[in-house]
């Protein structure tokens, strides 16, 4: 029995198609320039190459973003360069007005130019924009809330932490001033923190921050050194811009003007009463600790107060209350291909008031 067939032709066609597909794949690789074009070529390799391709495209876009960040910096720099020139011109004008050969009419003309320069500086502060976004003006602000000073013991109202000295632990309360900066230091003006003698001896210690120098603050203090139950320190923080300066000022005031008759031997660990010390435990941190009772564990020291009528009281409420204020927003530049790969651009507020020239008066020789 004979069955008619064409197996040879079918097999030839099959081999032709296989070769043609291989040729097509080779052509595809040659034309695309990629060794791997689909998962069938190399599934693992495709995963790696696509991830690298994503990173490359992301970095290319990040480079474009960075160029925009550079552009906004150049615009800000150009505006500030103009303001700088105006300030130099105002310097020239005030020095000219201070010369005794000028008449009142000439000084009035000088003052008119100074007023025009000041108005132009304010115009630059409000009109300098990038992509309609103000750079130096209040329109580019957000509400920012933050703690002035941090203290785990503040909510308890007494020494509720532990301080290790040698192999022993003492009841303590810390004050962390690391959040203080030039933008919020003025929020401390008029605010007070205090603590009581831990053994109920009747003494109290209070520290009030004011916009003063140390000598002015000392004159404003009521320390009652060596006697009295109230020791009221004024801490002058005029011109300070960070928490480390505040900590050093508190320690310096206590060292120079102790509330007892004991001469301090250690600048960083001060005996302030027969039951309390204040020690500097970090660049931005102070610790008030009780020097009377010692314990073998942190837990025992932290939980000793209040005990048997001894309160170990502290009042940090005024300086630890969070504050909310307006601040210029940061401008985030996404320069990389992954989250958080970039940096914040921050431009400070700028106008005649910030620069301190809003009150310039060259209409008189003394004013000039």
XYZ file of N, CA, C and O in Angstrom, residues 156-320:
660
model
N 6.756 65.195 82.585
C 6.603 64.639 83.930
C 6.652 65.719 85.004
O 5.991 65.593 86.036
N 7.461 66.733 84.785
C 7.567 67.804 85.771
C 8.543 67.516 86.891
O 8.560 68.223 87.906
N 9.352 66.492 86.727
C 10.379 66.174 87.727
C 11.495 65.381 87.061
O 11.393 64.993 85.874
N 12.579 65.152 87.796
C 13.709 64.388 87.267
C 13.254 62.974 86.938
O 12.955 62.182 87.836
N 13.205 62.637 85.648
C 12.667 61.339 85.259
C 13.582 60.633 84.259
O 13.140 59.878 83.412
N 14.882 60.903 84.377
C 15.875 60.222 83.560
C 17.028 59.808 84.465
O 16.985 60.053 85.676
N 18.028 59.184 83.869
C 19.178 58.739 84.655
C 20.460 59.286 84.058
O 20.618 59.349 82.842
N 21.364 59.678 84.929
C 22.679 60.165 84.500
C 23.743 59.287 85.161
O 23.740 59.104 86.378
N 24.636 58.725 84.349
C 25.683 57.847 84.874
C 26.946 58.653 85.159
O 27.445 59.407 84.321
N 27.459 58.471 86.367
C 28.712 59.093 86.782
C 29.527 58.022 87.463
O 29.158 57.544 88.543
N 30.603 57.651 86.833
C 31.354 56.510 87.344
C 30.537 55.240 87.160
O 30.013 54.976 86.076
N 30.383 54.477 88.213
C 29.591 53.251 88.148
C 28.193 53.435 88.733
O 27.437 52.475 88.837
N 27.847 54.639 89.104
C 26.559 54.919 89.728
C 25.658 55.729 88.794
O 26.116 56.373 87.853
N 24.351 55.686 89.105
C 23.359 56.427 88.343
C 22.637 57.403 89.277
O 22.415 57.108 90.455
N 22.275 58.555 88.711
C 21.607 59.587 89.494
C 20.357 60.059 88.747
O 20.342 60.098 87.504
N 19.314 60.432 89.509
C 18.100 60.970 88.897
C 18.441 62.253 88.154
O 19.192 63.100 88.669
N 17.882 62.417 86.941
C 18.316 63.524 86.101
C 17.207 63.974 85.145
O 16.177 63.315 84.993
N 17.457 65.118 84.515
C 16.605 65.645 83.449
C 17.504 66.329 82.430
O 18.378 67.118 82.803
N 17.316 66.015 81.148
C 18.149 66.590 80.096
C 17.416 67.699 79.362
O 16.189 67.724 79.281
N 18.204 68.616 78.812
C 17.696 69.683 77.949
C 18.526 69.672 76.668
O 19.741 69.883 76.709
N 17.863 69.406 75.550
C 18.544 69.307 74.261
C 18.230 70.557 73.437
O 17.091 70.783 73.027
N 19.254 71.376 73.166
C 19.085 72.640 72.446
C 19.488 72.513 70.974
O 19.704 73.526 70.307
N 19.601 71.300 70.443
C 20.120 71.117 69.084
C 19.206 71.696 68.009
O 19.649 71.910 66.872
N 17.931 71.954 68.332
C 17.005 72.512 67.331
C 17.114 74.025 67.213
O 16.477 74.630 66.344
N 17.887 74.643 68.080
C 18.003 76.098 68.057
C 18.890 76.534 66.891
O 19.970 75.985 66.683
N 18.414 77.505 66.125
C 19.195 78.067 65.024
C 18.886 79.552 64.892
O 18.125 80.110 65.689
N 19.460 80.186 63.891
C 19.288 81.636 63.736
C 17.846 82.025 63.470
O 17.443 83.162 63.729
N 17.046 81.085 62.942
C 15.649 81.396 62.628
C 14.747 81.384 63.860
O 13.743 82.086 63.898
N 15.084 80.565 64.870
C 14.153 80.424 65.999
C 14.728 80.838 67.348
O 14.033 80.772 68.364
N 15.992 81.269 67.394
C 16.580 81.602 68.687
C 15.816 82.732 69.364
O 15.675 82.758 70.596
N 15.272 83.655 68.572
C 14.520 84.770 69.158
C 13.239 84.302 69.836
O 12.690 85.018 70.687
N 12.752 83.102 69.489
C 11.547 82.568 70.133
C 11.787 82.245 71.606
O 10.830 82.037 72.358
N 13.060 82.181 72.006
C 13.383 81.913 73.413
C 13.365 83.174 74.274
O 13.355 83.073 75.503
N 13.362 84.344 73.650
C 13.404 85.587 74.419
C 12.237 85.636 75.409
O 11.077 85.459 75.039
N 12.567 85.875 76.672
C 11.542 85.989 77.706
C 11.068 84.667 78.272
O 10.277 84.650 79.219
N 11.545 83.544 77.739
C 11.123 82.233 78.227
C 12.075 81.731 79.327
O 13.268 81.994 79.298
N 11.498 80.969 80.273
C 12.226 80.549 81.474
C 12.125 79.040 81.660
O 11.089 78.433 81.369
N 13.213 78.431 82.136
C 13.131 77.059 82.656
C 13.674 77.073 84.079
O 14.494 77.925 84.438
N 13.204 76.156 84.909
C 13.585 76.180 86.326
C 13.588 74.772 86.905
O 13.043 73.837 86.313
N 14.230 74.641 88.067
C 14.178 73.381 88.814
C 14.305 73.693 90.299
O 14.813 74.748 90.694
N 13.831 72.773 91.114
C 13.861 72.931 92.573
C 15.013 72.149 93.161
O 15.517 71.186 92.560
N 15.418 72.546 94.341
C 16.353 71.747 95.117
C 15.734 70.363 95.318
O 14.628 70.231 95.832
N 16.438 69.324 94.882
C 15.839 67.981 94.888
C 15.505 67.466 96.279
O 14.623 66.623 96.441
N 16.212 67.957 97.318
C 15.974 67.488 98.686
C 15.059 68.429 99.480
O 15.062 68.420 100.711
N 14.273 69.215 98.709
C 13.311 70.124 99.362
C 13.969 71.063 100.369
O 13.443 71.311 101.451
N 15.114 71.608 99.998
C 15.780 72.556 100.894
C 15.189 73.956 100.767
O 15.581 74.862 101.500
N 14.292 74.155 99.804
C 13.644 75.446 99.637
C 14.246 76.299 98.545
O 13.677 77.319 98.162
N 15.409 75.922 98.032
C 16.035 76.703 96.971
C 15.366 76.410 95.628
O 14.965 75.276 95.349
N 15.276 77.424 94.788
C 14.815 77.267 93.409
C 15.788 77.965 92.477
O 16.405 78.969 92.841
N 15.917 77.443 91.293
C 16.830 77.995 90.297
C 16.039 78.227 89.013
O 15.398 77.310 88.494
N 16.089 79.450 88.505
C 15.398 79.764 87.255
C 16.363 80.432 86.290
O 17.283 81.147 86.705
N 16.129 80.200 84.992
C 17.002 80.728 83.937
C 16.116 81.320 82.848
O 15.353 80.587 82.206
N 16.216 82.621 82.647
C 15.390 83.323 81.660
C 16.266 83.849 80.530
O 17.263 84.529 80.774
N 15.896 83.516 79.310
C 16.659 83.939 78.139
C 16.224 85.339 77.710
O 15.031 85.619 77.573
N 17.211 86.211 77.469
C 16.904 87.564 77.010
C 17.903 88.014 75.960
O 19.012 87.477 75.856
N 17.493 89.009 75.203
C 18.340 89.564 74.139
C 19.351 90.532 74.750
O 19.269 91.748 74.592
N 20.328 89.965 75.469
C 21.322 90.749 76.192
C 22.696 90.119 76.054
O 22.826 88.953 75.678
N 23.727 90.900 76.391
C 25.071 90.354 76.534
C 25.194 89.739 77.930
O 24.303 89.907 78.774
N 26.310 89.050 78.189
C 26.467 88.412 79.499
C 26.527 89.432 80.628
O 25.909 89.239 81.687
N 27.243 90.523 80.414
C 27.321 91.549 81.467
C 25.957 92.157 81.749
O 25.585 92.386 82.897
N 25.193 92.431 80.689
C 23.840 92.968 80.872
C 22.957 91.947 81.577
O 22.151 92.296 82.449
N 23.121 90.677 81.206
C 22.314 89.622 81.816
C 22.638 89.457 83.294
O 21.749 89.244 84.127
N 23.920 89.558 83.649
C 24.309 89.439 85.047
C 23.702 90.576 85.877
O 23.214 90.369 86.983
N 23.719 91.789 85.313
C 23.134 92.928 86.011
C 21.628 92.759 86.186
O 21.029 93.267 87.144
N 21.008 92.012 85.269
C 19.564 91.797 85.317
C 19.190 90.608 86.204
O 18.022 90.404 86.513
N 20.188 89.805 86.608
C 19.923 88.599 87.399
C 19.724 88.924 88.876
O 20.113 89.994 89.357
N 19.129 87.978 89.595
C 18.957 88.078 91.049
C 19.403 86.750 91.650
O 18.598 85.883 91.989
N 20.728 86.593 91.767
C 21.295 85.279 92.078
C 21.286 84.961 93.565
O 21.142 83.802 93.969
N 21.426 85.945 94.439
C 21.457 85.708 95.892
C 22.515 84.681 96.261
O 22.240 83.693 96.960
N 23.724 84.883 95.766
C 24.790 83.912 95.978
C 25.060 83.688 97.460
O 25.232 84.629 98.228
N 25.092 82.434 97.856
C 25.433 82.063 99.221
C 24.284 82.144 100.197
O 24.397 81.694 101.333
N 23.154 82.741 99.787
C 22.015 82.830 100.693
C 20.751 83.013 99.873
O 20.803 83.256 98.662
N 19.617 82.912 100.543
C 18.357 83.110 99.848
C 17.836 81.845 99.224
O 18.576 80.895 98.959
N 16.549 81.835 98.980
C 15.922 80.634 98.445
C 15.712 80.700 96.943
O 15.503 79.682 96.298
N 15.766 81.906 96.359
C 15.545 82.049 94.929
C 16.823 82.527 94.241
O 17.411 83.515 94.637
N 17.198 81.780 93.219
C 18.358 82.158 92.406
C 17.848 82.349 90.975
O 17.555 81.373 90.280
N 17.739 83.606 90.566
C 17.133 83.935 89.278
C 18.212 84.422 88.317
O 18.711 85.542 88.441
N 18.557 83.567 87.367
C 19.584 83.887 86.382
C 18.939 84.414 85.102
O 17.958 83.842 84.609
N 19.496 85.472 84.566
C 19.172 85.907 83.212
C 20.295 85.436 82.303
O 21.473 85.637 82.612
N 19.935 84.772 81.210
C 20.927 84.252 80.272
C 20.880 85.103 79.012
O 19.879 85.116 78.288
N 21.960 85.827 78.751
C 22.019 86.687 77.566
C 22.373 85.901 76.319
O 23.432 85.292 76.244
N 21.473 85.899 75.340
C 21.702 85.130 74.110
C 21.706 86.045 72.886
O 21.395 85.614 71.776
N 22.072 87.267 73.073
C 22.099 88.227 71.972
C 23.098 87.784 70.904
O 24.248 87.474 71.186
N 22.632 87.745 69.651
C 23.507 87.408 68.528
C 23.814 85.938 68.372
O 24.581 85.561 67.482
N 23.236 85.063 69.205
C 23.543 83.633 69.113
C 22.729 82.980 68.002
O 21.621 83.407 67.689
N 23.293 81.924 67.422
C 22.655 81.289 66.266
C 22.523 79.778 66.382
O 22.023 79.137 65.463
N 22.969 79.169 67.498
C 22.834 77.710 67.624
C 22.797 77.300 69.093
O 23.123 78.093 69.988
N 22.381 76.057 69.317
C 22.222 75.544 70.673
C 23.510 75.408 71.436
O 23.534 75.539 72.662
N 24.599 75.140 70.748
C 25.892 74.992 71.422
C 26.294 76.286 72.123
O 26.814 76.263 73.248
N 26.021 77.417 71.476
C 26.345 78.703 72.086
C 25.501 78.936 73.341
O 26.004 79.464 74.343
N 24.231 78.531 73.299
C 23.357 78.691 74.466
C 23.845 77.858 75.634
O 23.883 78.324 76.778
N 24.212 76.602 75.345
C 24.701 75.716 76.399
C 25.960 76.300 77.045
O 26.091 76.353 78.271
N 26.884 76.766 76.209
C 28.121 77.352 76.739
C 27.829 78.605 77.564
O 28.508 78.871 78.566
N 26.824 79.379 77.158
C 26.502 80.603 77.886
C 25.904 80.287 79.257
O 26.232 80.934 80.248
N 25.037 79.280 79.321
C 24.466 78.878 80.614
C 25.567 78.391 81.548
O 25.650 78.804 82.718
N 26.431 77.527 81.030
C 27.513 77.001 81.854
C 28.486 78.101 82.255
O 28.982 78.135 83.385
N 28.763 79.036 81.332
C 29.670 80.132 81.638
C 29.121 81.046 82.714
O 29.854 81.489 83.612
N 27.819 81.343 82.651
C 27.200 82.192 83.663
C 27.236 81.526 85.036
O 27.545 82.160 86.045
N 26.948 80.228 85.097
C 26.980 79.502 86.367
C 28.399 79.401 86.911
O 28.615 79.474 88.131
N 29.371 79.231 86.017
C 30.759 79.128 86.459
C 31.262 80.467 87.008
O 31.919 80.517 88.050
N 30.924 81.552 86.289
C 31.388 82.880 86.713
C 30.643 83.389 87.942
O 31.207 84.144 88.749
N 29.385 82.988 88.086
C 28.551 83.515 89.167
C 27.786 82.374 89.849
O 26.578 82.249 89.684
N 28.479 81.516 90.599
C 27.812 80.385 91.263
C 26.840 80.867 92.337
O 27.028 81.917 92.942
N 25.794 80.066 92.549
C 24.780 80.421 93.547
C 25.145 79.912 94.932
O 24.331 79.961 95.845
N 26.339 79.397 95.089
C 26.797 78.902 96.390
C 28.216 79.404 96.629
O 28.775 80.112 95.808
N 28.767 79.058 97.731
C 30.100 79.539 98.090
C 31.215 78.593 97.664
O 32.359 78.736 98.097
N 30.881 77.601 96.822
C 31.876 76.630 96.379
C 32.475 77.088 95.054
O 31.742 77.377 94.099
N 33.791 77.183 94.984
C 34.454 77.561 93.737
C 34.452 76.371 92.780
O 34.956 75.297 93.124
N 33.861 76.524 91.584
C 33.788 75.390 90.644
C 35.177 74.913 90.230
O 36.085 75.724 90.039
N 35.337 73.611 90.125
C 36.627 73.053 89.697
C 36.547 72.474 88.287
O 37.573 72.205 87.673
N 35.335 72.287 87.779
C 35.142 71.686 86.461
C 34.171 72.553 85.675
O 33.014 72.720 86.071
N 34.627 73.100 84.546
C 33.763 73.961 83.738
C 32.518 73.231 83.224
O 31.492 73.868 82.962
N 32.606 71.923 83.053
C 31.516 71.167 82.422
C 30.644 70.388 83.399
O 29.720 69.697 82.976
N 30.943 70.471 84.698
C 30.117 69.779 85.702
C 30.075 70.670 86.938
O 30.995 70.669 87.744
N 28.988 71.437 87.071
C 28.925 72.487 88.078
C 27.993 72.127 89.230
O 26.845 71.725 89.021
N 28.502 72.284 90.440
C 27.726 72.111 91.667
C 26.908 73.390 91.875
O 27.451 74.467 92.077
N 25.570 73.277 91.788
C 24.738 74.472 91.914
C 24.007 74.551 93.249
O 23.582 75.619 93.671
N 23.831 73.416 93.902
C 23.271 73.414 95.252
C 23.739 72.140 95.935
O 24.360 71.286 95.306
N 23.415 72.003 97.213
C 23.917 70.825 97.934
C 23.297 69.532 97.413
O 23.750 68.432 97.754
N 22.269 69.625 96.552
C 21.641 68.399 96.053
C 21.578 68.320 94.535
O 21.073 67.338 93.995
N 22.065 69.330 93.799
C 21.961 69.319 92.342
C 23.226 69.809 91.658
O 23.895 70.718 92.149
N 23.527 69.181 90.543
C 24.588 69.611 89.635
C 23.986 69.861 88.252
O 22.956 69.285 87.889
N 24.659 70.702 87.479
C 24.354 70.846 86.063
C 25.617 70.485 85.300
O 26.698 71.014 85.579
N 25.493 69.585 84.326
C 26.651 69.144 83.575
C 26.379 69.243 82.082
O 25.243 69.095 81.630
N 27.430 69.512 81.340
C 27.332 69.559 79.887
C 27.568 68.160 79.349
O 28.664 67.621 79.447
N 26.527 67.553 78.780
C 26.618 66.167 78.315
C 26.691 66.066 76.790
O 26.618 64.971 76.235
N 26.827 67.186 76.114
C 26.963 67.216 74.656
C 27.112 68.655 74.208
O 26.909 69.588 74.978
N 27.460 68.845 72.942
C 27.636 70.211 72.445
C 26.371 71.036 72.609
O 26.419 72.243 72.816
N 25.220 70.373 72.489
C 23.939 71.076 72.553
C 23.074 70.619 73.727
O 21.883 70.898 73.743
N 23.667 69.934 74.715
C 22.836 69.308 75.742
C 23.355 69.584 77.147
O 24.557 69.525 77.406
N 22.407 69.871 78.038
C 22.674 70.011 79.465
C 21.910 68.935 80.222
O 20.820 68.519 79.808
N 22.465 68.511 81.344
C 21.771 67.561 82.213
C 21.793 68.090 83.639
O 22.851 68.421 84.177
N 20.604 68.190 84.223
C 20.463 68.544 85.637
C 20.316 67.232 86.394
O 19.406 66.448 86.094
N 21.218 66.961 87.334
C 21.092 65.688 88.044
C 21.218 65.907 89.551
O 21.847 66.855 90.022
N 20.590 65.014 90.278
C 20.612 65.067 91.738
C 21.892 64.391 92.228
O 22.211 63.269 91.813
N 22.654 65.065 93.072
C 23.946 64.530 93.505
C 23.885 63.897 94.891
O 24.907 63.646 95.511
N 22.673 63.649 95.400
C 22.488 63.182 96.775
C 22.390 61.660 96.831
O 23.164 61.004 97.507
N 21.412 61.103 96.141
C 21.189 59.651 96.141
C 21.768 59.030 94.879
O 21.571 59.541 93.773
N 22.472 57.936 95.027
C 23.003 57.207 93.881
C 22.350 55.838 93.798
O 21.886 55.283 94.804
N 22.316 55.269 92.571
C 21.648 53.996 92.338
C 22.533 53.106 91.475
O 23.435 53.586 90.779
N 22.224 51.823 91.526
C 23.007 50.845 90.761
C 22.446 50.595 89.370
O 23.061 49.882 88.577
N 21.271 51.138 89.061
C 20.671 50.917 87.753
C 20.010 52.190 87.244
O 19.605 53.063 88.028
N 19.874 52.284 85.911
C 19.226 53.436 85.293
C 17.754 53.501 85.701
O 17.226 54.585 85.968
N 17.101 52.354 85.715
C 15.661 52.311 86.018
C 15.387 52.865 87.412
O 14.467 53.661 87.617
N 16.194 52.447 88.371
C 15.989 52.909 89.743
C 16.187 54.418 89.849
O 15.424 55.119 90.518
N 17.202 54.939 89.173
C 17.465 56.373 89.231
C 16.361 57.172 88.553
O 15.911 58.202 89.061
N 15.894 56.687 87.402
C 14.881 57.413 86.642
C 13.529 57.428 87.333
O 12.731 58.349 87.120
N 13.267 56.434 88.156
C 11.944 56.319 88.783
C 11.943 56.643 90.276
O 10.981 56.331 90.970
N 13.001 57.270 90.769
C 13.066 57.578 92.193
C 12.088 58.684 92.587
O 11.443 58.629 93.629
N 11.979 59.717 91.749
C 11.096 60.850 92.075
C 9.728 60.675 91.427
O 9.629 60.086 90.345
N 8.702 61.263 92.072
C 8.702 61.829 93.433
C 8.726 60.719 94.485
O 8.110 59.671 94.295
N 9.449 60.972 95.583
C 9.646 59.921 96.582
C 9.721 60.544 97.977
O 10.489 61.481 98.214
N 8.902 60.040 98.867
C 8.920 60.451 100.276
C 8.875 61.976 100.429
O 9.599 62.571 101.219
N 8.041 62.593 99.654
C 7.871 64.040 99.755
C 8.886 64.844 98.979
O 8.775 66.066 98.896
N 9.888 64.197 98.421
C 10.888 64.901 97.613
C 10.441 64.868 96.158
O 10.355 63.805 95.536
N 10.170 66.023 95.591
C 9.600 66.077 94.247
C 10.650 66.040 93.141
O 10.403 65.513 92.066
N 11.812 66.621 93.391
C 12.808 66.725 92.313
C 12.223 67.465 91.128
O 12.433 67.088 89.968
N 11.484 68.541 91.425
C 10.694 69.197 90.401
C 11.490 69.974 89.369
O 12.521 70.586 89.666
N 10.988 69.950 88.125
C 11.519 70.770 87.038
C 10.339 71.386 86.294
O 9.251 70.814 86.261
N 10.564 72.556 85.704
C 9.532 73.196 84.882
C 10.190 73.670 83.592
O 10.851 74.699 83.556
N 9.995 72.871 82.539
C 10.575 73.182 81.237
C 9.497 73.573 80.220
O 9.759 73.633 79.017
N 8.282 73.798 80.705
C 7.133 73.940 79.803
C 7.287 75.095 78.811
O 6.886 74.970 77.648
N 7.854 76.202 79.246
C 7.932 77.369 78.355
C 8.882 77.143 77.187
O 8.613 77.566 76.059
N 9.991 76.488 77.443
C 10.996 76.361 76.379
C 10.813 75.106 75.532
O 11.441 74.983 74.467
N 9.984 74.155 75.984
C 9.781 72.926 75.210
C 8.488 72.950 74.414
O 8.202 72.000 73.682
